[in-house]
Coordinates of C-alpha atoms and ligand atoms in Angstrom, one line a residue:
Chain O
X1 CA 29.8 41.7 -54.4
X2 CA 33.4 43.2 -53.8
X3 CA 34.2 43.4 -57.8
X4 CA 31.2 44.3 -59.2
X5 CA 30.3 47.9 -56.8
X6 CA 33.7 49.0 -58.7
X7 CA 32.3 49.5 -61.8
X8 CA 29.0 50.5 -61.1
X9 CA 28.7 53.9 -63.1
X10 CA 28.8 57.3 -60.9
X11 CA 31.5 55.3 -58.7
X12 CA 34.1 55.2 -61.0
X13 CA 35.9 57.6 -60.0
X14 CA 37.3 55.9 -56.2
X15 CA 39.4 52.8 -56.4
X16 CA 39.4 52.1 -52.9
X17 CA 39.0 48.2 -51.9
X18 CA 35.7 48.1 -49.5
X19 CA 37.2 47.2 -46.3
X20 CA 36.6 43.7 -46.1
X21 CA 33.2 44.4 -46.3
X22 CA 32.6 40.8 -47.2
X23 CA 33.8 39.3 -43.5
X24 CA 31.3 42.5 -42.3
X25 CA 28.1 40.3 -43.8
X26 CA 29.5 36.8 -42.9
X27 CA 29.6 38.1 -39.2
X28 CA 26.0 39.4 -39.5
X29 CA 24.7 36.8 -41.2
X30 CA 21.8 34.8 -38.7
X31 CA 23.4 36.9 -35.7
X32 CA 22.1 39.9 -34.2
X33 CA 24.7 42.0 -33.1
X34 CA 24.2 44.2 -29.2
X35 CA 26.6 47.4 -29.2
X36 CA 28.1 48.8 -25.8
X37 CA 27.3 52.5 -26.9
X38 CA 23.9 53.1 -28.3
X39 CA 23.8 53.0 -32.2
X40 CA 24.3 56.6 -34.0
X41 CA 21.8 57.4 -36.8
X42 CA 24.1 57.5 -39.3
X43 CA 25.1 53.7 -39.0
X44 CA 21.2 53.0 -40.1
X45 CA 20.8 52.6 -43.6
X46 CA 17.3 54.2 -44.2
X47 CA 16.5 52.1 -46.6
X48 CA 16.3 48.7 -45.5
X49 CA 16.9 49.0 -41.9
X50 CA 20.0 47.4 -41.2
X51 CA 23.7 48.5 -40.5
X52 CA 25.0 49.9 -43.2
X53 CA 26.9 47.7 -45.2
X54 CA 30.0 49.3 -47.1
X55 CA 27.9 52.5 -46.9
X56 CA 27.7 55.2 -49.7
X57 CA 26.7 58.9 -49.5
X58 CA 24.5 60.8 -51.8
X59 CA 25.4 64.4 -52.5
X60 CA 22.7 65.6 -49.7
X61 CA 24.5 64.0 -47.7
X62 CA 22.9 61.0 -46.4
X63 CA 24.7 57.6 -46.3
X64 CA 22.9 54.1 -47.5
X65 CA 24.5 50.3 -48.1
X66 CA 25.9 50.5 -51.5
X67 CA 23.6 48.3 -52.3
X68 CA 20.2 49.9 -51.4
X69 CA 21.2 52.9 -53.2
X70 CA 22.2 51.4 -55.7
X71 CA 18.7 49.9 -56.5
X72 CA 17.8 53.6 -56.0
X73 CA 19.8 54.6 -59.0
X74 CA 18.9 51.5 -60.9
X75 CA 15.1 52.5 -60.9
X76 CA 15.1 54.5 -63.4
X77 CA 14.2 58.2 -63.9
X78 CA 14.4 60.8 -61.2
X79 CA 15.2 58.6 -57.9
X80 CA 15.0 60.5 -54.9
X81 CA 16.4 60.5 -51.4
X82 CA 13.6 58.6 -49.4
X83 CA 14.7 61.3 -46.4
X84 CA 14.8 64.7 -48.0
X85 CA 13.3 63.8 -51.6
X86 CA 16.7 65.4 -53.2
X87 CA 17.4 63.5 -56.3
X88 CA 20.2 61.3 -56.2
X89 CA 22.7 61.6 -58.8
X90 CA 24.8 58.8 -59.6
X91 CA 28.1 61.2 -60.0
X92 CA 27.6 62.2 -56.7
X93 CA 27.1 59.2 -54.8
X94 CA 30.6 58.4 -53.0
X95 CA 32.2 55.2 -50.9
X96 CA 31.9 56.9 -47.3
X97 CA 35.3 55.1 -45.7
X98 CA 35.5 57.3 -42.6
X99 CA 31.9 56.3 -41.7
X100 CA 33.1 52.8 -42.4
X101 CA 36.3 53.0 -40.2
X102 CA 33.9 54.5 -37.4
X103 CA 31.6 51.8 -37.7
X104 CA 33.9 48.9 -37.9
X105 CA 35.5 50.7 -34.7
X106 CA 32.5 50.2 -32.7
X107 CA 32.3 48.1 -29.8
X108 CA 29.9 45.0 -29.6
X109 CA 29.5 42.2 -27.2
X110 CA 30.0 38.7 -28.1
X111 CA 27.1 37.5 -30.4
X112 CA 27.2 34.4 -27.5
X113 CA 26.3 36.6 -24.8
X114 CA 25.1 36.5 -22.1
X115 CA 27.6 33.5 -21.3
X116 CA 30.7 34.7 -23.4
X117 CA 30.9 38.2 -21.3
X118 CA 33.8 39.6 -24.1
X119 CA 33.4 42.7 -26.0
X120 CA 35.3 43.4 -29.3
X121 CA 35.8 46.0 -31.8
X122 CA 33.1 45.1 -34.8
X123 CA 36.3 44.9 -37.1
X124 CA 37.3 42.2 -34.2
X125 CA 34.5 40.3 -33.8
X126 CA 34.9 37.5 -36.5
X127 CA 38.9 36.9 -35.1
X128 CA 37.0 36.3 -31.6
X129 CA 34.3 34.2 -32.9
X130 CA 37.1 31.8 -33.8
X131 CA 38.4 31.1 -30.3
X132 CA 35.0 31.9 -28.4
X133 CA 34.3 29.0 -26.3
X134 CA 30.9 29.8 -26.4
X135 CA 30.7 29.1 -29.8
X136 CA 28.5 26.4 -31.3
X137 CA 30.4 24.2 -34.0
X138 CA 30.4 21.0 -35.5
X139 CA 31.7 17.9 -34.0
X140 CA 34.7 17.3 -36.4
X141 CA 34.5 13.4 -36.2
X142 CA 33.6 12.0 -39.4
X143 CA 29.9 10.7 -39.6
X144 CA 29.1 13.3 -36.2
X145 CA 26.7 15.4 -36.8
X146 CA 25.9 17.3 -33.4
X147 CA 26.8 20.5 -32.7
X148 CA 28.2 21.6 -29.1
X149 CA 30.1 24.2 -27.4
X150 CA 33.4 25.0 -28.2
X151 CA 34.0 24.3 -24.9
X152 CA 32.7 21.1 -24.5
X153 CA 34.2 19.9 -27.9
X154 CA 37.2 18.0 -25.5
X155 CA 34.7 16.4 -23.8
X156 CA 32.2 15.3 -26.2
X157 CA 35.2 13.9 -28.5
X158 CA 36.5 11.7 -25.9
X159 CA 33.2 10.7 -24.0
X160 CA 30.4 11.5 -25.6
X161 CA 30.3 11.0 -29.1
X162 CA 29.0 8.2 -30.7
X163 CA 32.0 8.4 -33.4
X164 CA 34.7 9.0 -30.6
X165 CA 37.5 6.4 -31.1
X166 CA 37.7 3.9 -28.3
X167 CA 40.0 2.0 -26.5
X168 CA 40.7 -1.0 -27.3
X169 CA 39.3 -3.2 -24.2
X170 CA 42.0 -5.7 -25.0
X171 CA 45.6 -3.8 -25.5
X172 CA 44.2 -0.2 -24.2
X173 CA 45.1 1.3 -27.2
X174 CA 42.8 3.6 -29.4
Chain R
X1 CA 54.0 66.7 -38.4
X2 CA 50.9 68.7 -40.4
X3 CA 52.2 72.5 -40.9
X4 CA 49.4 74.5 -40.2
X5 CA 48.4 76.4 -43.3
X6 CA 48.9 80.3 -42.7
X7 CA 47.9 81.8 -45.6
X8 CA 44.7 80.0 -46.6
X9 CA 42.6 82.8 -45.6
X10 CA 40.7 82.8 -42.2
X11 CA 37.2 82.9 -43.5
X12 CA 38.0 79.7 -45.4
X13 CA 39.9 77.8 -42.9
X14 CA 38.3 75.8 -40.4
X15 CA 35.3 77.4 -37.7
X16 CA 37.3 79.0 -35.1
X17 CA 34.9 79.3 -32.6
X18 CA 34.2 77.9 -29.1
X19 CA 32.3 74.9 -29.5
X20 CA 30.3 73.3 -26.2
X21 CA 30.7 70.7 -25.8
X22 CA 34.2 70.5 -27.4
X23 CA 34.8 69.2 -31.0
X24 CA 34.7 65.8 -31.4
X25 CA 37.9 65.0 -33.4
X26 CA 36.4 63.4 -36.3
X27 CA 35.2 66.7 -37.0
X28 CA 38.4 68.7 -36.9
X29 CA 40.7 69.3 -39.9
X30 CA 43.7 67.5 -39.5
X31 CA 45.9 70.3 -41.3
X32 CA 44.1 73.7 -39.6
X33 CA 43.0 71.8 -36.2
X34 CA 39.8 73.9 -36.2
X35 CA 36.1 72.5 -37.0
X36 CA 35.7 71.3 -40.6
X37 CA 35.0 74.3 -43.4
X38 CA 32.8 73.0 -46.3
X39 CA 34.0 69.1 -45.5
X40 CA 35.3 67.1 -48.0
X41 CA 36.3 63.6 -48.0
X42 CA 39.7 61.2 -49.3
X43 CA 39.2 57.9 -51.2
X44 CA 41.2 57.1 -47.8
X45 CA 38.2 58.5 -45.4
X46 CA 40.0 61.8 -44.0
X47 CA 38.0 64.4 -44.1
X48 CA 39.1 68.1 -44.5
X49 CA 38.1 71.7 -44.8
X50 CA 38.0 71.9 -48.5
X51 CA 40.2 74.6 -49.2
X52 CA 42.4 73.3 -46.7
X53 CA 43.2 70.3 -48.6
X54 CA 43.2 71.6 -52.0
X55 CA 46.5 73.9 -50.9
X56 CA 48.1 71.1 -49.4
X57 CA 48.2 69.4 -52.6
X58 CA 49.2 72.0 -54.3
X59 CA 52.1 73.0 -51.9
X60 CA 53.1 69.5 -50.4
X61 CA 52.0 66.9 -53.1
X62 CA 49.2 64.6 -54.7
X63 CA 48.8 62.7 -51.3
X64 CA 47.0 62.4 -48.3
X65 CA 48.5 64.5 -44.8
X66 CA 47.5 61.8 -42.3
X67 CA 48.8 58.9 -44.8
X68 CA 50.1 59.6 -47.3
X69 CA 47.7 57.8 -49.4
X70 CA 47.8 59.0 -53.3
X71 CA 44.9 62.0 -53.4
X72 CA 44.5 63.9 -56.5
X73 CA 41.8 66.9 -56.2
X74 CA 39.5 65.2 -58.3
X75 CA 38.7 62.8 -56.3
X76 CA 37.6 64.8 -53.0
X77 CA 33.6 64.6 -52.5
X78 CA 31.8 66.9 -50.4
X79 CA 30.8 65.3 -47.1
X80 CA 27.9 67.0 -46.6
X81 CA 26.9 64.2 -43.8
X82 CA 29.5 65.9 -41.6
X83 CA 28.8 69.1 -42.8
X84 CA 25.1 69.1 -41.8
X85 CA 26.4 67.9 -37.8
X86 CA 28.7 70.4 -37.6
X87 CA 26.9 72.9 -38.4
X88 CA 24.3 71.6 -36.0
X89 CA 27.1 71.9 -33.3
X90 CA 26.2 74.0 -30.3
X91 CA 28.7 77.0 -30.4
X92 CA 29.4 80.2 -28.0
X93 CA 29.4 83.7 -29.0
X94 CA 32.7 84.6 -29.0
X95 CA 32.2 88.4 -27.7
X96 CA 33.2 89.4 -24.4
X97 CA 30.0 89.7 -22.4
X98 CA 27.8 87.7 -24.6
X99 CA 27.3 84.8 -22.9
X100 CA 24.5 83.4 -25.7
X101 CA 24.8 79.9 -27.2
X102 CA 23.5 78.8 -31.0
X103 CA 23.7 76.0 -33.4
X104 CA 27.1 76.7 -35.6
X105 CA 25.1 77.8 -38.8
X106 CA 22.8 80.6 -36.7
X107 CA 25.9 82.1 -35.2
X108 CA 26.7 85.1 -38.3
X109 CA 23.4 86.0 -38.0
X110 CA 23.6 86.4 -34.4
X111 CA 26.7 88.5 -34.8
X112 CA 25.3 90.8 -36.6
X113 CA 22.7 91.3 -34.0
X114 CA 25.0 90.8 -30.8
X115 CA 24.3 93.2 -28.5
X116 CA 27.8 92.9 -27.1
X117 CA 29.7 93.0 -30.8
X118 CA 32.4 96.0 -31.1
X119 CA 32.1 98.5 -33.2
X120 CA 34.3 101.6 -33.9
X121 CA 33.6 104.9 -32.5
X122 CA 32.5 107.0 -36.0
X123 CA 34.2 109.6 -34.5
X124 CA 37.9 108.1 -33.4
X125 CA 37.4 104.8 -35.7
X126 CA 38.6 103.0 -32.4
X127 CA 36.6 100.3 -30.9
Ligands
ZN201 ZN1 20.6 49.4 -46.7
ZN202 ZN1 18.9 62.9 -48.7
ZN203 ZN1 32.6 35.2 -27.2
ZN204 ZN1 30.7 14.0 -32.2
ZN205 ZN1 41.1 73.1 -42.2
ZN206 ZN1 44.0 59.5 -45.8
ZN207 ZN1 26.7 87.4 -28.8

């Protein structure tokens, strides 16, 4: 998705790189996120909903996903702003970064709350979700397939799994 | 450091005007420190009073004030998001004795109406 908003016609004109817009969806993909300060309008896209992902103004001045206006544009004829009923013209439509900073800026809690108790920056989040030890991942012995807390992972490798290596009864060596 | 720009003129530099409560900074001009004038926005995500901007590239260079990011003229959009807030800001009259309050965009009208505005005496042309 990164290459191809470059050279949608009408945004031609910006080169900027969306800001790692891809590790945005990754993080909100099957997760709902909580933030600490209650969510501003202009971080709802209006069109489908959801945070606005690598969001786009139109030249009355409301901001969508790039995506969802996008399909806006796509449809043909006169499409108009679903808010104001303004038609949207492609050459106007521009990659809103400062909204982006602002929203990746925002404050969340940990998507494992209530246990994890952390908070992070949105831009943050995925860097936490690495070390969270309220994490769910995948045993990493071979032929294990359960899932368990980060951590319990120590615990599960040594004593619980059914893959776990074991000591040798006879030389007490694994 | 930004050098304030002095010889953009008043009425299109940034709203000085008391607002309450007080300017959030992401809608102040970086290069005029005053609330944004007809916003427009960077490839970089600044935003600026437009004509402030479009002097600072032509006095100081193709780039961005806050980062120096590469930012020719063509490429500033009008952020008329921002524009539509701040102009939905809550502002004070700024005439001793007035002590009314109105949304940014209501406030010429209202000076043109203030009871408390200054005028000059027809006779000595002294207020
Ligand atoms: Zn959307
Ligand atoms: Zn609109
Ligand atoms: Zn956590
Ligand atoms: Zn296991
Ligand atoms: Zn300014
Ligand atoms: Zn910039
Ligand atoms: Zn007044």
């Amino acid at each position: 998705m990164a290459t191809e908003e470059n050279k949608l016609p009408g945004f031609s004109r910006q080169n900027s790189e969306p800001m790692r817009s891809w590790e945005l969806e990754s993080v909100l993909t099957n997760r709902t996120l909580r933030f600490v300060l209650r969510l501003e309008q202009q971080f709802v896209c209006p069109s489908c909903g959801g945070i606005v992902l690598n969001p786009h103004q139109t030249g009355c001045g409301h901001i969508f996903c790039a995506q969802c206006v996008k399909a806006y544009i796509e449809n043909g004829g006169s499409s108009k702003c679903p808010l104001d009923n303004v038609p949207i013209k492609p050459e106007e439509v521009f990659q809103d970064n400062c909204c982006k900073r602002e929203l990746l800026n925002l404050e969340v809690y940990c998507t494992n709350a209530p246990d994890c108790k952390q908070r992070a920056t949105l831009c943050n989040l995925q860097d936490h979700l690495k070390v969270c030890q309220y994490e769910r991942i995948r045993c990493s012995n071979s032929g294990c397939n359960d899932t368990v807390l980060r951590k319990n992972l120590m615990d599960h490798q040594r004593n619980v799994c059914s893959f776990r290596l074991e000591s040798c009864q006879h030389c007490k060596q694994s | 450091t930004i050098s304030v720009s002095s010889s953009v003129p008043p009425d299109q530099q940034g709203y000085d005007v008391e607002f309450d409560p007080p300017l959030e900074s992401k809608y102040e001009c970086p290069i005029c420190l005053m609330g944004l004038r007809s916003a427009v926005q960077t490839p970089c995500g600044h935003r600026f009073c437009n004509s402030c901007i479009r002097k600072s590239i032509r006095d100081t260079g193709q780039k961005c004030p806050v980062d120096n990011e590469v930012l020719l003229e063509e490429q500033l959009f009008p952020d008329n998001f921002a524009k539509r807030e701040i102009l939905s800001l809550t502002v004070r009259c700024p005439n001793e004795g007035c002590s009314d309050k109105m949304e940014l965009r209501q406030l010429e009208r209202h000076l043109s109406q203030c009871k408390f505005a200054t005028v000059p005496c027809p006779q000595c042309l002294e207020s």
